[in-house]
Amino acid sequence: MPTIEIDGKIITVESGLNVIQAADRLGIHIPRFCYHPGLSAAGSCRMCMVEIEKIPKLQTACTTPVHDGMVVRTDTEAVQDARRSILEYLLINHPIDCPICDKSGECLLQDYYTDYARYTSRFLETRWRKRKVFILGPTIVMDEERCVLCSRCVRFFEEVSGVRRLGIFQRGAEAYLSTYPGEVLQDRYCGNIVDICPVGALTDRDFRFNQRVWMLKQGHSVCPYCARGCNIIVDFNEKSDIQVNDRRVYRFRPRPNPMVNRYWMCDVGRYGYKHLDAAERIREPLLREGKRLTPVGWDRVIKRAALRIRETLASTGPKGVGVLVHPTVSCETTLAVRELFVEQLKIRNVSTGFPVDPAGFEDEVLIRRDSAPNRRGLEMIGLVPKGEEVPAEKLAADWAEGRIQLLYVLGDDPVRFQHPEAPSPIRAGEGILILQKTTAGPEDEHARMVLPAAMPAEEDGTFVNFEGRVQHFDAALAPLGEALPACEILQRLGEALKVEIHPECWRLGQETWAPSSSS
Amino acid sequence: MQQILPKKEVKKLLGRYPNKDAALMPLLRAIQMKEGYISKEAEQYAAAILELHPSRVREVVAFYSMFREKPEGKHLILVCESISCALLGSETILEHLKKRLGIGIGETTADQHFTLETAECLACCDQAPAVMINDELFGPVTPEELDRILEEKQKAVDSGQ
Amino acid sequence: MEKVVLTRNFGKPDSHTLAVYEAGGGYQSLRKVLASWTPQQVVEEVKASNLRGRGGAGFPTGIKWGFVPKDSPKPKYLCVNADEGEPGTFKDRHIMEQDPHMMLEGTILSAYAIGSQTAYIYIRGEFVLAGARTEAAIAEAYAKGYLGENILDSGYSLDIHVHYGAGSYICGEETALIESIEGKKGWPRVKPPFPAVEGLFGCPTVVNNVETLANVPLILEKGGAWFAGLGTEKSGGTKLFTISGHVNRPGLYELPMGIPLLEMIEKHAGGVTGGRKIKGVIPGGASCPVLAAHELDIKMDFDTLMAAGSMLGSGGVIVLAEGTSMLATLLNLERFFAHESCGQCTPCREGTRWIVQILERIERGEGTAGDPDTLIDIAEHMAGRTVCPLGEAAAGPVKSFVSKFRDEFLPSPGSETGPAGAARHARAGGQEG
């Protein structure tokens, strides 16, 4: 394990690391354009040059392996001078159109310019004019004038997504980034190239011109759109003019986690942020009055739900009530369901959702066939002892055919969530259907009441991903409208049912995780 | 997809390298020898043979100046512009050719007989100023000598038709 | 005195054929070595010869071979750099056209020394005749059993393939050459890893210049000590110099290392055309810093030229006579480097184009007093800051031309602050008539 010194700070790291990685661990930021921790080192932008004792020339930190006793300086006049010159080379042909550039505020070129650049240009020549607003594909637009040819995007497709969709053509100053002529840039992971583009060359057509990034607040969460559970950043504006008196979410971005998603996420998850503020979001509790679902307050809908549950239990006993939990709900919600419905109300017609869609897409990168984020969590908790669970299809059939008089459905159907056009497996029934979910769907027309639940980004919770990795997340932002975190809805329902459930037992501990022993 | 080269030839080229994609340059060279240039179809043909994304092929075609992306005339005239030839008047030679052929650099005469290009050092500095016409080197050349050479080439093309 | 070693067969009728090469003693070294020498003996003999790479860098060949790991289970490759593209240099083309077997025998011996069973000769795409003669020579060598399986019953096998370039100067840089053989753009690789450890197809690789390898058969025939004795203390053998520009007898000359530059120009190249004075000399090909008239009393070897702030490079001597526009000359050189920059790394991609733009503006008569300093500053920030030596190659001429002939890069000669004017339309020329 080599020990090295950077700017007077000592660190011991595993061998094979490059100087820039060691510096990152020390919190010393060495400026870079082409280097990205998730990609091979190209060593081409020459921005990360540092002084290394006993080596006469400056070295690129991203390609120089550490060795024991190495002494690195990143703050000398020679290093500053090198940075200044690289910035000058990059800026002579740059349009410097920060005021109209979407990347403004999160652009490395802009940041480094303010830190290191020469402010008076020596460039007396005609600036190189290249393609602006060049549509690469349905989600990505390119500004060739802003491109610094760092090749991060090229390497991303080659090394991460697996298909080499971009190339750098021609040579010298005429080199330019493009797809193969005539080819439209489409890839399930396209959005990542916008995240890693260190300048404003690649922008996202969805986000473009929607918001200046410094207006946005960041929250952390876990992506709910498949069993991978990519860690994400939720970018939102607390005071949106578009949506009066409410926050608005503008994008999801990947949050690095080497064990789960490294630095990436797929476009399904990325654009999944739209669900948060979608017109289909249920913003108020709804109660069927006559033929229509009518907005009512929480008190009324909870009282009504409790009343119906009590009535049904009284007339049919637990066997007349079914509970269907989609594996889109958190572990905490699952524990609350177990506590309330299974252990207290003794309901055994319990299902943990429909099986994985065998036609779903899966790849070697991130995307899992199982589009539910917490199936593993539900399995581990176990609503009922193993083997006693009711298959969701049977529960749905029992409901539709009248063998169950009341069905309580928690969470959104993971398949339908991504494919709104898919038919709902919950058909009409004679009895009472209570839905607790985030987003409107065709089964709502059969429901007596719809309880608006928070999306995962709006609540605290825990998901267990397909590998068994337990990922806790805190609420990134407040729920939309009157929606409430699922656990809170269940707690209110418990109170109305006069059943005492203990919110603290939703906290995850070994004991709580143990499957229910009551029978 | 159209087979541009005989399978046997492709196999021979592939056999020289342990990795398939290493055969890209000889493959493109063989295609250009046969077709005169590398068309978009040829790029895709090469990509299919070597199991590469066409952008990988395109990068190579666009990087190397000898790979031509459009058809050229029957005679490709390369005028060396590098220093030793420049010192001995390559600019005069180039201007003379432009005027005589009525075309600019990178252009082909209307009758498709001549394409005019500049070249980097052809390693004929001892014969400066040097000009290469197809595979043949001429140097040192004067405008008068070039006139004579071009007339011969023109005659050859005419009689060949 | 001209020492005829490498050019011994040049000018003979059919010098490129196997028959002529064998008649002059060709392939005797190969027979001798394969019969009784170990690869390590070959390496030692070449080390003793003080043979230094003829491609430009002048690195000792035997030492370079020694970097190849002996215990690596991977195949090893030898690449012959026949991508001669440095303006002013034309020695390798002559070797391949006139005596390709000399290069081939050297290649086989060197491949044997490093334990390689596959070699690639990377020939410039423009070299039609040189390529044809090399391919013909390879066919002859296979037919005679000098190549292929079990060469001369020694148990040693070697295949040689020709790989043609396609118009890119940078592919003469060894890692760009490797990339190019792998079927990619000629983007030089970041080092480490060095090719000797991880080169072609990820395997240990040696890249040697044509002239370097052409020396090997004679070294093994007559001994390393004999070869070392032909040269200077630190650099063995003779050197192929190519002289061009304003001289009466431009051409290829085999001369001893360390020959005085002026002797080479006056005695061998017949002096300057029109009896003019020399204004400057580029001593080793386009990338080498120019020597001004007062610096010409100098010996032509790696170390002396390095000490004088220039380089022996590839031995391409370009003579610039009185009357030559240094502005036009530098513009020509820098256009070449800008055109040949691979575009991968920032300083070279942006710097070479910017330098050309400034020089073009000065040529249009729109120069400013600050231009010479800006040019030198741009060049200084390119040199040593790039992935490969092209940044350095492009910077050397700028620094030397502008500092040694500063007047020619100013708005009006002699005045650092004078008004813009005095358009210089005089092109690099100065040829009589």
Coordinates of N, CA and C in Angstrom, one line a residue, chain B residues 71-158:
Chain B
P71 N -15.9 9.8 -55.1 CA -15.1 9.2 -56.3 C -14.2 10.3 -56.8
E72 N -13.0 9.8 -57.3 CA -12.1 10.8 -57.8 C -11.9 10.6 -59.3
G73 N -11.2 11.5 -60.0 CA -11.0 11.3 -61.4 C -10.1 10.1 -61.7
K74 N -9.9 9.9 -63.0 CA -9.1 8.7 -63.4 C -7.6 8.9 -63.0
H75 N -7.2 10.2 -62.9 CA -5.9 10.5 -62.5 C -5.9 11.4 -61.2
L76 N -5.3 10.9 -60.2 CA -5.3 11.7 -58.9 C -3.9 12.3 -58.9
I77 N -3.9 13.7 -58.9 CA -2.7 14.4 -58.9 C -2.4 14.9 -57.5
L78 N -1.3 14.5 -56.9 CA -1.0 15.0 -55.5 C 0.2 15.9 -55.7
V79 N 0.1 17.2 -55.2 CA 1.2 18.1 -55.3 C 1.7 18.2 -53.8
C80 N 3.0 17.9 -53.7 CA 3.6 17.9 -52.4 C 3.8 19.4 -52.0
E81 N 3.3 19.8 -50.8 CA 3.3 21.1 -50.4 C 4.3 21.3 -49.2
S82 N 4.9 20.3 -48.8 CA 5.8 20.4 -47.6 C 7.0 21.2 -47.9
I83 N 7.8 21.4 -46.8 CA 8.8 22.5 -46.8 C 9.8 22.4 -48.0
S84 N 10.4 21.2 -48.2 CA 11.4 21.2 -49.2 C 10.9 21.5 -50.6
C85 N 9.7 21.0 -50.9 CA 9.0 21.3 -52.2 C 8.6 22.8 -52.2
A86 N 8.1 23.3 -51.1 CA 7.7 24.7 -51.0 C 8.8 25.6 -51.3
L87 N 10.0 25.3 -50.8 CA 11.2 26.1 -51.0 C 11.5 26.2 -52.4
L88 N 11.2 25.1 -53.2 CA 11.6 25.1 -54.6 C 10.4 25.3 -55.5
G89 N 9.3 25.9 -55.0 CA 8.3 26.4 -55.9 C 7.0 25.5 -56.0
S90 N 6.7 24.7 -55.1 CA 5.4 23.9 -55.2 C 4.2 24.8 -55.4
E91 N 4.2 26.0 -54.9 CA 3.1 26.9 -55.0 C 2.8 27.2 -56.5
T92 N 3.9 27.5 -57.2 CA 3.8 27.8 -58.6 C 3.2 26.6 -59.4
I93 N 3.7 25.4 -59.0 CA 3.2 24.2 -59.6 C 1.7 24.0 -59.4
L94 N 1.3 24.3 -58.1 CA -0.1 24.1 -57.8 C -1.0 25.1 -58.5
E95 N -0.5 26.4 -58.5 CA -1.3 27.4 -59.2 C -1.4 27.1 -60.7
H96 N -0.3 26.6 -61.3 CA -0.4 26.2 -62.7 C -1.4 25.1 -63.0
L97 N -1.4 24.1 -62.1 CA -2.4 23.0 -62.3 C -3.8 23.5 -62.1
K98 N -4.0 24.3 -61.1 CA -5.4 24.8 -60.9 C -5.9 25.5 -62.2
K99 N -5.0 26.4 -62.7 CA -5.4 27.1 -63.9 C -5.6 26.2 -65.1
R100 N -4.7 25.3 -65.3 CA -4.7 24.4 -66.5 C -6.0 23.5 -66.4
L101 N -6.2 23.0 -65.2 CA -7.4 22.1 -65.1 C -8.7 22.8 -64.8
G102 N -8.6 24.0 -64.4 CA -9.8 24.8 -64.1 C -10.5 24.3 -62.9
I103 N -9.8 23.7 -62.0 CA -10.4 23.2 -60.7 C -9.6 23.7 -59.5
G104 N -10.2 23.6 -58.4 CA -9.5 23.9 -57.1 C -9.0 22.6 -56.4
I105 N -8.4 22.8 -55.3 CA -7.9 21.7 -54.5 C -9.0 20.8 -54.0
G106 N -8.9 19.5 -54.2 CA -10.0 18.6 -53.8 C -11.1 18.5 -54.8
E107 N -10.9 19.1 -56.0 CA -12.0 19.0 -57.0 C -11.6 18.1 -58.2
T108 N -12.6 17.7 -59.0 CA -12.3 16.8 -60.1 C -12.8 17.5 -61.4
T109 N -12.1 17.4 -62.4 CA -12.5 18.0 -63.7 C -13.9 17.4 -64.1
A110 N -14.6 18.2 -64.9 CA -15.9 17.8 -65.3 C -15.9 16.5 -66.1
D111 N -14.8 16.2 -66.8 CA -14.8 15.0 -67.6 C -14.3 13.8 -66.7
Q112 N -14.2 14.0 -65.4 CA -13.8 13.0 -64.5 C -12.4 12.4 -64.8
H113 N -11.5 13.2 -65.5 CA -10.2 12.7 -65.8 C -9.2 13.0 -64.7
F114 N -9.3 14.2 -64.1 CA -8.3 14.6 -63.1 C -8.9 15.1 -61.8
T115 N -8.3 14.6 -60.7 CA -8.6 15.2 -59.4 C -7.3 15.8 -58.9
L116 N -7.4 17.0 -58.3 CA -6.2 17.7 -57.8 C -6.3 17.8 -56.3
E117 N -5.2 17.3 -55.7 CA -5.0 17.3 -54.3 C -3.6 17.8 -53.9
T118 N -3.5 18.3 -52.7 CA -2.2 18.6 -52.1 C -1.8 17.5 -51.2
A119 N -0.6 17.3 -51.0 CA -0.1 16.2 -50.1 C 0.9 16.7 -49.2
E120 N 1.0 16.0 -48.0 CA 2.1 16.3 -47.1 C 3.3 15.5 -47.7
C121 N 4.5 15.9 -47.2 CA 5.8 15.4 -47.6 C 5.7 14.0 -48.2
L122 N 6.0 13.8 -49.4 CA 6.0 12.5 -50.1 C 7.3 11.8 -49.9
A123 N 8.2 12.3 -49.1 CA 9.6 11.8 -49.0 C 10.3 11.7 -50.3
C124 N 10.2 12.8 -51.1 CA 10.9 13.0 -52.3 C 11.5 14.3 -52.4
C125 N 12.0 14.7 -51.2 CA 12.6 16.1 -51.1 C 13.8 16.3 -52.0
D126 N 14.4 15.2 -52.4 CA 15.6 15.3 -53.3 C 15.1 15.5 -54.7
Q127 N 13.8 15.4 -55.0 CA 13.2 15.6 -56.3 C 12.2 16.7 -56.3
A128 N 12.4 17.7 -55.4 CA 11.5 18.8 -55.2 C 11.6 19.8 -56.4
P129 N 10.5 20.4 -56.8 CA 9.1 20.1 -56.3 C 8.6 18.8 -56.9
A130 N 7.9 18.0 -56.1 CA 7.5 16.7 -56.6 C 6.0 16.6 -56.7
V131 N 5.6 15.8 -57.6 CA 4.1 15.6 -57.9 C 3.9 14.1 -58.1
M132 N 2.9 13.6 -57.5 CA 2.6 12.2 -57.7 C 1.3 12.0 -58.4
I133 N 1.3 11.3 -59.5 CA 0.1 11.1 -60.3 C -0.2 9.6 -60.3
N134 N -1.4 9.3 -59.6 CA -1.7 7.9 -59.3 C -0.5 7.3 -58.5
D135 N 0.1 6.3 -59.1 CA 1.2 5.7 -58.3 C 2.6 6.1 -58.7
E136 N 2.6 7.1 -59.6 CA 3.9 7.5 -60.2 C 4.4 8.8 -59.7
L137 N 5.7 8.9 -59.4 CA 6.3 10.1 -58.9 C 7.0 10.9 -60.0
F138 N 6.8 12.2 -60.0 CA 7.5 13.0 -60.9 C 8.2 14.1 -60.2
G139 N 9.5 14.3 -60.5 CA 10.2 15.4 -59.8 C 11.7 15.4 -60.2
P140 N 12.3 16.6 -60.2 CA 11.6 17.9 -60.0 C 10.8 18.3 -61.2
V141 N 9.7 18.8 -61.0 CA 8.8 19.2 -62.2 C 8.8 20.7 -62.4
T142 N 8.6 21.1 -63.6 CA 8.3 22.5 -64.0 C 6.9 22.5 -64.6
P143 N 6.3 23.7 -64.7 CA 5.0 23.8 -65.3 C 5.0 23.2 -66.7
E144 N 6.0 23.4 -67.4 CA 6.1 23.0 -68.8 C 6.1 21.4 -68.9
E145 N 6.9 20.8 -68.0 CA 7.0 19.4 -67.9 C 5.6 18.8 -67.6
L146 N 5.0 19.5 -66.6 CA 3.7 19.0 -66.2 C 2.7 19.0 -67.3
D147 N 2.7 20.1 -68.1 CA 1.8 20.2 -69.3 C 2.0 18.9 -70.2
R148 N 3.2 18.6 -70.4 CA 3.6 17.5 -71.2 C 3.0 16.2 -70.6
I149 N 3.2 16.0 -69.3 CA 2.8 14.8 -68.6 C 1.3 14.7 -68.7
L150 N 0.6 15.8 -68.4 CA -0.9 15.7 -68.4 C -1.4 15.5 -69.8
E151 N -0.8 16.0 -70.8 CA -1.2 15.7 -72.2 C -1.2 14.2 -72.5
E152 N 0.0 13.6 -72.1 CA 0.1 12.1 -72.2 C -1.0 11.4 -71.5
K153 N -1.2 11.8 -70.3 CA -2.3 11.1 -69.5 C -3.6 11.3 -70.1
Q154 N -3.9 12.5 -70.6 CA -5.2 12.8 -71.3 C -5.3 11.9 -72.5
K155 N -4.2 11.8 -73.3 CA -4.3 10.9 -74.5 C -4.6 9.5 -74.1
A156 N -3.9 9.0 -73.0 CA -4.1 7.6 -72.6 C -5.6 7.4 -72.2
V157 N -6.1 8.4 -71.5 CA -7.5 8.2 -71.1 C -8.4 8.2 -72.4
D158 N -8.1 9.1 -73.3 CA -9.0 9.2 -74.5 C -8.9 8.0 -75.3

